mmCIF file of C-alpha atoms in Angstrom:
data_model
loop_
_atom_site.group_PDB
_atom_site.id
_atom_site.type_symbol
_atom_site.label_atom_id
_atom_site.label_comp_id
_atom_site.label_asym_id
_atom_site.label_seq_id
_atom_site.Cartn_x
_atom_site.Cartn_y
_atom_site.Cartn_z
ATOM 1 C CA UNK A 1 -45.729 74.029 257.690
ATOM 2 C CA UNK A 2 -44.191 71.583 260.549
ATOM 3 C CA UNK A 3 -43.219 67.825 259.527
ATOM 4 C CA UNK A 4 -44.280 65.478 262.211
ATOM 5 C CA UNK A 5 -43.054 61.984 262.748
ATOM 6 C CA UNK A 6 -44.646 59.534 264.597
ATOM 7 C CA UNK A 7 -43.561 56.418 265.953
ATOM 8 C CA UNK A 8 -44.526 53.663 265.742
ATOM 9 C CA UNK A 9 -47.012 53.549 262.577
ATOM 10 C CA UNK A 10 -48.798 50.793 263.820
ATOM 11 C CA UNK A 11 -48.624 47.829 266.650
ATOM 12 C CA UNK A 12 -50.257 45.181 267.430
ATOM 13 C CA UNK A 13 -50.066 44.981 271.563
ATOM 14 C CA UNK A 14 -51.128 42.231 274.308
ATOM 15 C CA UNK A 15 -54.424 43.579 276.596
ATOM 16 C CA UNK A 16 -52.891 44.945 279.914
ATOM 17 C CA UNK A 17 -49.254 46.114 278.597
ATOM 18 C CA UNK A 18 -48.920 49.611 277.830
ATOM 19 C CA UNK A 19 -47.898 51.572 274.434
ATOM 20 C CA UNK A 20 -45.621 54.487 274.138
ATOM 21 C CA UNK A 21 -46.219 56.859 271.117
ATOM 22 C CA UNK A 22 -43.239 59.235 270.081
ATOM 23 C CA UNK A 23 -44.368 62.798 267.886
ATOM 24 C CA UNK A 24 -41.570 64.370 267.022
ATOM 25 C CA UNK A 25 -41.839 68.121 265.072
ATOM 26 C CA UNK A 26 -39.134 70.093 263.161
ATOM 27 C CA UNK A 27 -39.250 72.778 264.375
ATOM 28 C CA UNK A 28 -40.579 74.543 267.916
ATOM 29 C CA UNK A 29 -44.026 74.740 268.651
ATOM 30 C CA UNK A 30 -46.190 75.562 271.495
ATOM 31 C CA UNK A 31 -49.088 73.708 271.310
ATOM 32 C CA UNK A 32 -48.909 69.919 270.936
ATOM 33 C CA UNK A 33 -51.706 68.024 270.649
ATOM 34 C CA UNK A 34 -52.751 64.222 270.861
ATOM 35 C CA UNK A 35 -55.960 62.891 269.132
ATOM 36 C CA UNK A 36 -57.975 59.589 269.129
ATOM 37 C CA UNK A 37 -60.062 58.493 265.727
ATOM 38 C CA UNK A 38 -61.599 55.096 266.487
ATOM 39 C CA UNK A 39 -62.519 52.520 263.917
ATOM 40 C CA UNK A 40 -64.969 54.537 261.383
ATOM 41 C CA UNK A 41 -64.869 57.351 263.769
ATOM 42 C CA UNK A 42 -64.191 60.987 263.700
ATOM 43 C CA UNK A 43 -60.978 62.940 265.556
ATOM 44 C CA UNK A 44 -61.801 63.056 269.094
ATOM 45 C CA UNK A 45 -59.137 65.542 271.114
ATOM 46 C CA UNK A 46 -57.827 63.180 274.011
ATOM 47 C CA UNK A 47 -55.092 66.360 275.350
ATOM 48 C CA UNK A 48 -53.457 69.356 274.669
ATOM 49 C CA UNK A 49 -49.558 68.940 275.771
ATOM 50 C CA UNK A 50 -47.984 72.176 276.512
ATOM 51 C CA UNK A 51 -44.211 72.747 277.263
ATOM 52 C CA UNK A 52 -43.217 73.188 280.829
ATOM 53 C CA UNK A 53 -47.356 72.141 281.605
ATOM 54 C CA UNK A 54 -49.081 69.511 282.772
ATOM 55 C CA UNK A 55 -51.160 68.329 280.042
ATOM 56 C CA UNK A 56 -54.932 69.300 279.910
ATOM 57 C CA UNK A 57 -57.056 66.540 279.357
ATOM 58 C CA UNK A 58 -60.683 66.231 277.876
ATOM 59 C CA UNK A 59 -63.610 65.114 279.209
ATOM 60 C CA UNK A 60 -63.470 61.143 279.191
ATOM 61 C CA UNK A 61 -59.502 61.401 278.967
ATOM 62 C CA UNK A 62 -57.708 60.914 282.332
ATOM 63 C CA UNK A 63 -54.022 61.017 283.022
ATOM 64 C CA UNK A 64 -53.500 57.592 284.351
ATOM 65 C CA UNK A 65 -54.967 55.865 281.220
ATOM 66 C CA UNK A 66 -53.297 58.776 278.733
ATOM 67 C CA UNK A 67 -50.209 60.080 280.171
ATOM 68 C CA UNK A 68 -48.141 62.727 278.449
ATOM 69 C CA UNK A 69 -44.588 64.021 278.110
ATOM 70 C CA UNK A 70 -43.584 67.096 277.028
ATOM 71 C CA UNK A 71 -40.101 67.977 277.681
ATOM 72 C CA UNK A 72 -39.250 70.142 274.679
ATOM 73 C CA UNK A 73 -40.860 72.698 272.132
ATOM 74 C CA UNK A 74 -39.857 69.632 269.451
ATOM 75 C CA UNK A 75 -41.011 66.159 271.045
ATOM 76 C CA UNK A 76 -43.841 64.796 273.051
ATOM 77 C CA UNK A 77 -45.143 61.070 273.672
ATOM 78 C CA UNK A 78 -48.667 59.518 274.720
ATOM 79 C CA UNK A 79 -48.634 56.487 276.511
ATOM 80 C CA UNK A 80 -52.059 54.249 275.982
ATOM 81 C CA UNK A 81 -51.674 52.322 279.447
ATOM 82 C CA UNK A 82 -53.483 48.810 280.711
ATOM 83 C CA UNK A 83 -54.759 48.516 277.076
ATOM 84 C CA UNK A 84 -58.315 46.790 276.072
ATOM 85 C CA UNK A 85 -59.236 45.995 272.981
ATOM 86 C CA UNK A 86 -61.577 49.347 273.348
ATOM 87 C CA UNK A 87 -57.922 51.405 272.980
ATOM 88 C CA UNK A 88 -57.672 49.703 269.266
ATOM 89 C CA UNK A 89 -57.663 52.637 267.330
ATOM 90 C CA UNK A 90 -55.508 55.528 265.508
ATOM 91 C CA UNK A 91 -53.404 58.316 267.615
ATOM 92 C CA UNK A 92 -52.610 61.083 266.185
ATOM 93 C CA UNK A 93 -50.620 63.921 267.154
ATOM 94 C CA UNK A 94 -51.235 67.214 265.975
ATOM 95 C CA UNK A 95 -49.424 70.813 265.956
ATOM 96 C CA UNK A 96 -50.368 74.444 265.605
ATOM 97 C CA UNK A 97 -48.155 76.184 263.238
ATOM 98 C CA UNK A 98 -46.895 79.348 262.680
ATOM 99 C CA UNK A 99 -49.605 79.970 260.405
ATOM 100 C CA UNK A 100 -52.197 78.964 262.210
ATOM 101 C CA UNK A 101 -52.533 75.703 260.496
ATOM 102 C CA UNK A 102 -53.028 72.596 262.180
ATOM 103 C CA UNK A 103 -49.945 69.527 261.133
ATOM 104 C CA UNK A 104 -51.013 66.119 261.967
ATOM 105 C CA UNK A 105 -48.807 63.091 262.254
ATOM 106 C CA UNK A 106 -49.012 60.300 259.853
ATOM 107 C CA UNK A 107 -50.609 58.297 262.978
ATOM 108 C CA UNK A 108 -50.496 55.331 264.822
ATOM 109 C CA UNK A 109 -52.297 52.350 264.147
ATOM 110 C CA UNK A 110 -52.709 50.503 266.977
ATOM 111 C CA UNK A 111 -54.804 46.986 267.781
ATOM 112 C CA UNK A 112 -55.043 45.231 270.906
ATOM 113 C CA UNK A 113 -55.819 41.536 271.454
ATOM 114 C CA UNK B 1 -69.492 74.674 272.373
ATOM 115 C CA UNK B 2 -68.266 74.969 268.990
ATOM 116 C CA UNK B 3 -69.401 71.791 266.998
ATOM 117 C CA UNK B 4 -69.530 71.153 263.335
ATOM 118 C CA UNK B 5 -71.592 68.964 261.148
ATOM 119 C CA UNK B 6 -70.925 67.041 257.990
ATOM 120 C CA UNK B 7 -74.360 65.695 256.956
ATOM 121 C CA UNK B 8 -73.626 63.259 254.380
ATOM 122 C CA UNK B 9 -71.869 60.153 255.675
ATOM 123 C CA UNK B 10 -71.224 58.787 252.078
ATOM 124 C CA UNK B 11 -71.260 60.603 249.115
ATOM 125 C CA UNK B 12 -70.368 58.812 245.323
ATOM 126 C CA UNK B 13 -69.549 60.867 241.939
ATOM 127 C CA UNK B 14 -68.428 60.354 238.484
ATOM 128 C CA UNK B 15 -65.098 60.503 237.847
ATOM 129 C CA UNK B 16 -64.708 63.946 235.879
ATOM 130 C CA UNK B 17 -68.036 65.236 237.451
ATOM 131 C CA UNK B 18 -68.476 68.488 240.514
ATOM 132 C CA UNK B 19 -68.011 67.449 244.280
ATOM 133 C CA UNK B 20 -70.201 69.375 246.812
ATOM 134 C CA UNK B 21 -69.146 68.345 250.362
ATOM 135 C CA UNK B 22 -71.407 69.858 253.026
ATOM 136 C CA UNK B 23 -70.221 71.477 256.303
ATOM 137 C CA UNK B 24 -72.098 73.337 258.942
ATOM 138 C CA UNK B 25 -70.484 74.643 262.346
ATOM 139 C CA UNK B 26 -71.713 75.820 265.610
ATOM 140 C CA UNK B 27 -69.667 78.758 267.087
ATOM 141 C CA UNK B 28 -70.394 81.856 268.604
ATOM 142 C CA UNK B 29 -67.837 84.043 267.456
ATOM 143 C CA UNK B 30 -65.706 84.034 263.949
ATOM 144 C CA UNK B 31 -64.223 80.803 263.569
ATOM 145 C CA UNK B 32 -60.899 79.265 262.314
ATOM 146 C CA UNK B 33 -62.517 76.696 259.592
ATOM 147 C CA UNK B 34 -60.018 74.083 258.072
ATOM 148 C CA UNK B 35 -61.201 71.297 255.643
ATOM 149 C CA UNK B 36 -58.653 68.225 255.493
ATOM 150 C CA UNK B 37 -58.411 64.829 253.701
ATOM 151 C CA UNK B 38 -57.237 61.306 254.879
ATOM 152 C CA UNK B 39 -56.819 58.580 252.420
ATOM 153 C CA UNK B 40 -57.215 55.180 253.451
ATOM 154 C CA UNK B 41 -53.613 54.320 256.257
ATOM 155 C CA UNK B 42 -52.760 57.916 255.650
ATOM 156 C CA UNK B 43 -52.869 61.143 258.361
ATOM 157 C CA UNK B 44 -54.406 64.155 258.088
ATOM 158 C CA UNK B 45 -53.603 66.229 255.293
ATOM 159 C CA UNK B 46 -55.131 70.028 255.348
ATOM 160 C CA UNK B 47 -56.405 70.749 251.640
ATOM 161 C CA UNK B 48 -57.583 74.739 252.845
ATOM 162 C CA UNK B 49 -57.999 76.568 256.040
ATOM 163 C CA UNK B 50 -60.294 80.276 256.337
ATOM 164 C CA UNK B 51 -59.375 82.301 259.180
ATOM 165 C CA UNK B 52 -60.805 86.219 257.467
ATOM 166 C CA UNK B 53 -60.995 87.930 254.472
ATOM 167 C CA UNK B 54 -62.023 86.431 251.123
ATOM 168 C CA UNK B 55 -64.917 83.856 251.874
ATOM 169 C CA UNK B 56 -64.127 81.694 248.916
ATOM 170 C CA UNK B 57 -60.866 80.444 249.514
ATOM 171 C CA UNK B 58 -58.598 78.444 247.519
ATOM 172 C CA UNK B 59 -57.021 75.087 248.036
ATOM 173 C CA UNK B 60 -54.385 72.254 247.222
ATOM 174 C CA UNK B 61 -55.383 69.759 244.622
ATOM 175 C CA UNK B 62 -58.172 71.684 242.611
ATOM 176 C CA UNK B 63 -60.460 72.055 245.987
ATOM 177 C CA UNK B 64 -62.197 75.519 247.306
ATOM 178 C CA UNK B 65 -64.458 76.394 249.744
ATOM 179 C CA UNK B 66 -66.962 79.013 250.810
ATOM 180 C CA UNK B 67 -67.303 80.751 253.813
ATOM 181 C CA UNK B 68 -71.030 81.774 254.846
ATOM 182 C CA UNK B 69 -72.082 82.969 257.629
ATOM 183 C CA UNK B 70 -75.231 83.687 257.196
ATOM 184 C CA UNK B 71 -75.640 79.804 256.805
ATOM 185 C CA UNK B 72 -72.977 78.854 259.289
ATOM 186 C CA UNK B 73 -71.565 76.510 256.688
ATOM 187 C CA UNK B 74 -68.090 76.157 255.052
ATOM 188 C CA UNK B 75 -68.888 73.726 252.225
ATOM 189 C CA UNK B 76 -65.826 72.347 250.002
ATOM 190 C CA UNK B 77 -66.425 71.827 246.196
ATOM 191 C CA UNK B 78 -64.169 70.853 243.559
ATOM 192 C CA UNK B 79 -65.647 71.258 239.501
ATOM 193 C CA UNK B 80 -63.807 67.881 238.422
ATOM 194 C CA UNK B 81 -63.140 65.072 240.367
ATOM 195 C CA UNK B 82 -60.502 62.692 239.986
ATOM 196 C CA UNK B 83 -60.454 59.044 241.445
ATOM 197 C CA UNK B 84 -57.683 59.872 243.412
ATOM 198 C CA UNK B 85 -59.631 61.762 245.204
ATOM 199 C CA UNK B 86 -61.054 59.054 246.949
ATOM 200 C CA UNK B 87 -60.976 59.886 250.496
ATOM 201 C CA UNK B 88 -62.344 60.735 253.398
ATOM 202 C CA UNK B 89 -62.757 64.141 254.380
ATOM 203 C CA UNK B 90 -63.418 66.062 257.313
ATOM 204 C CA UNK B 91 -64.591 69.524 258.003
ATOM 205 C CA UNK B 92 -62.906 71.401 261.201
ATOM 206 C CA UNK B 93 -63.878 74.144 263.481
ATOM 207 C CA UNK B 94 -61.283 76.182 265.813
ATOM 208 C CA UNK B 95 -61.780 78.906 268.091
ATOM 209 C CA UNK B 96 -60.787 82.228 267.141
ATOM 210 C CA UNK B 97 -58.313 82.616 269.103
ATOM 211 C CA UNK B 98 -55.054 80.964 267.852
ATOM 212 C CA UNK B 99 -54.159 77.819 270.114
ATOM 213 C CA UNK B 100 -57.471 75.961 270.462
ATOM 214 C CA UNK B 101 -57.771 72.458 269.688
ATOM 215 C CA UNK B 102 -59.876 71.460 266.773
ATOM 216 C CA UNK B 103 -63.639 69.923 266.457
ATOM 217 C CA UNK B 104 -63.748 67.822 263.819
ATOM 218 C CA UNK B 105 -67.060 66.427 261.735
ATOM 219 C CA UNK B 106 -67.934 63.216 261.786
ATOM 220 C CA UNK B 107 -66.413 63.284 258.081
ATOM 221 C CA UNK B 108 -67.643 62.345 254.743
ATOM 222 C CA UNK B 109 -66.439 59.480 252.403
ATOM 223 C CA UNK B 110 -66.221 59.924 248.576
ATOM 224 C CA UNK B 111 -66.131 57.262 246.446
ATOM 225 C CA UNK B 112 -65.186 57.743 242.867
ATOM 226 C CA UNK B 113 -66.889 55.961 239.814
ATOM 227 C CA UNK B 114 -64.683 55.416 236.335
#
């Protein structure tokens, strides 16, 4: 299966500044996608970043809060913009593999005071 | 909507004792089921994934699960428990077709007595 890294692991970021998250995969892959898990929470999809696409965003996930690069099969990057202490929470990115299995990043931590 | 329920928020066994860990999904057509495990600061890691074929279905670490449809449920057992399998663990629902996101359950934590 892929191996993700994400960057960062975890930051701790002012309200109202903005946080860029890095996934990047070893190998190519179509589908890219970025999840939310709040504290205690379950995965919740936020987007699905396709190459050469505009992202497709969820219900409750807009574009000028979330956006997304994708400017390879390999890399990708959510931004969490004009953060709120609501944002505190892990991102994870996740790929589809060539066997149909799902790789998730190791995550990002991130709190916001 | 495909959804998927894990009914037991918490759920505490005996080291050395059998782990039940219940999962029931809401999909229309055959699903892509996946079961994976995150221990505490750690990612996702996917312990066993049914797509067709076999409905028990064998995973990393000990861990299997079965495939029913009559009940709609993909439940993940294990017949000895160790205490590092404290985790938590969710239960995940794709669409058949390759290339749709996953819906995950609202997960289930084990704790593990000595």
């Amino acid at each position: 299966s892929a191996v993700i890294s994400q960057k960062p692991s975890r930051d701790i970021c002012q309200r109202g500044t903005s946080l860029t998250i890095q996934c990047q995969v070893d190998s190519q892959v179509t589908m890219m996608f970025w999840y939310r898990q709040q504290p205690g929470q379950s995965l919740t999809l936020i987007a699905t970043a396709n190459q050469g696409s505009e992202a497709t965003y969820e219900s409750g996930f807009v574009i000028d809060k979330f956006p997304i690069s994708r400017p390879n099969l390999t890399f990708s990057t959510l931004t969490v913009s004009n953060m709120s202490p609501e944002d505190s929470s892990i991102y994870l990115c996740s790929v589809l593999g060539w066997d149909y299995g799902y790789t998730f990043g190791s995550g990002t931590r991130l709190t916001v005071v | 909507a495909q959804s998927v329920t894990q009914p037991d928020i918490h759920i505490t066994v005996s080291e050395g004792a059998s782990l039940e860990l219940r999962c029931n999904y809401s999909y229309g057509a055959t699903p892509y089921l996946f079961w994976y495990v995150q221990s505490p600061g750690q990612g996702l890691q996917l312990l066993l994934k049914y797509f067709s074929g076999d409905t028990l279905v064998q995973g990393i670490k000990g861990f299997e699960a079965e495939f029913k449809r009559s009940q709609s449920s993909f439940n993940l057992r294990k017949p000895s428990v160790h205490w590092s399998d404290a985790a938590e663990y969710f239960c995940a629902v794709g669409a058949g077709n390759a290339g749709n996101m996953l819906t995950f359950g609202g997960g289930t934590r084990l704790m593990v007595k000595p």
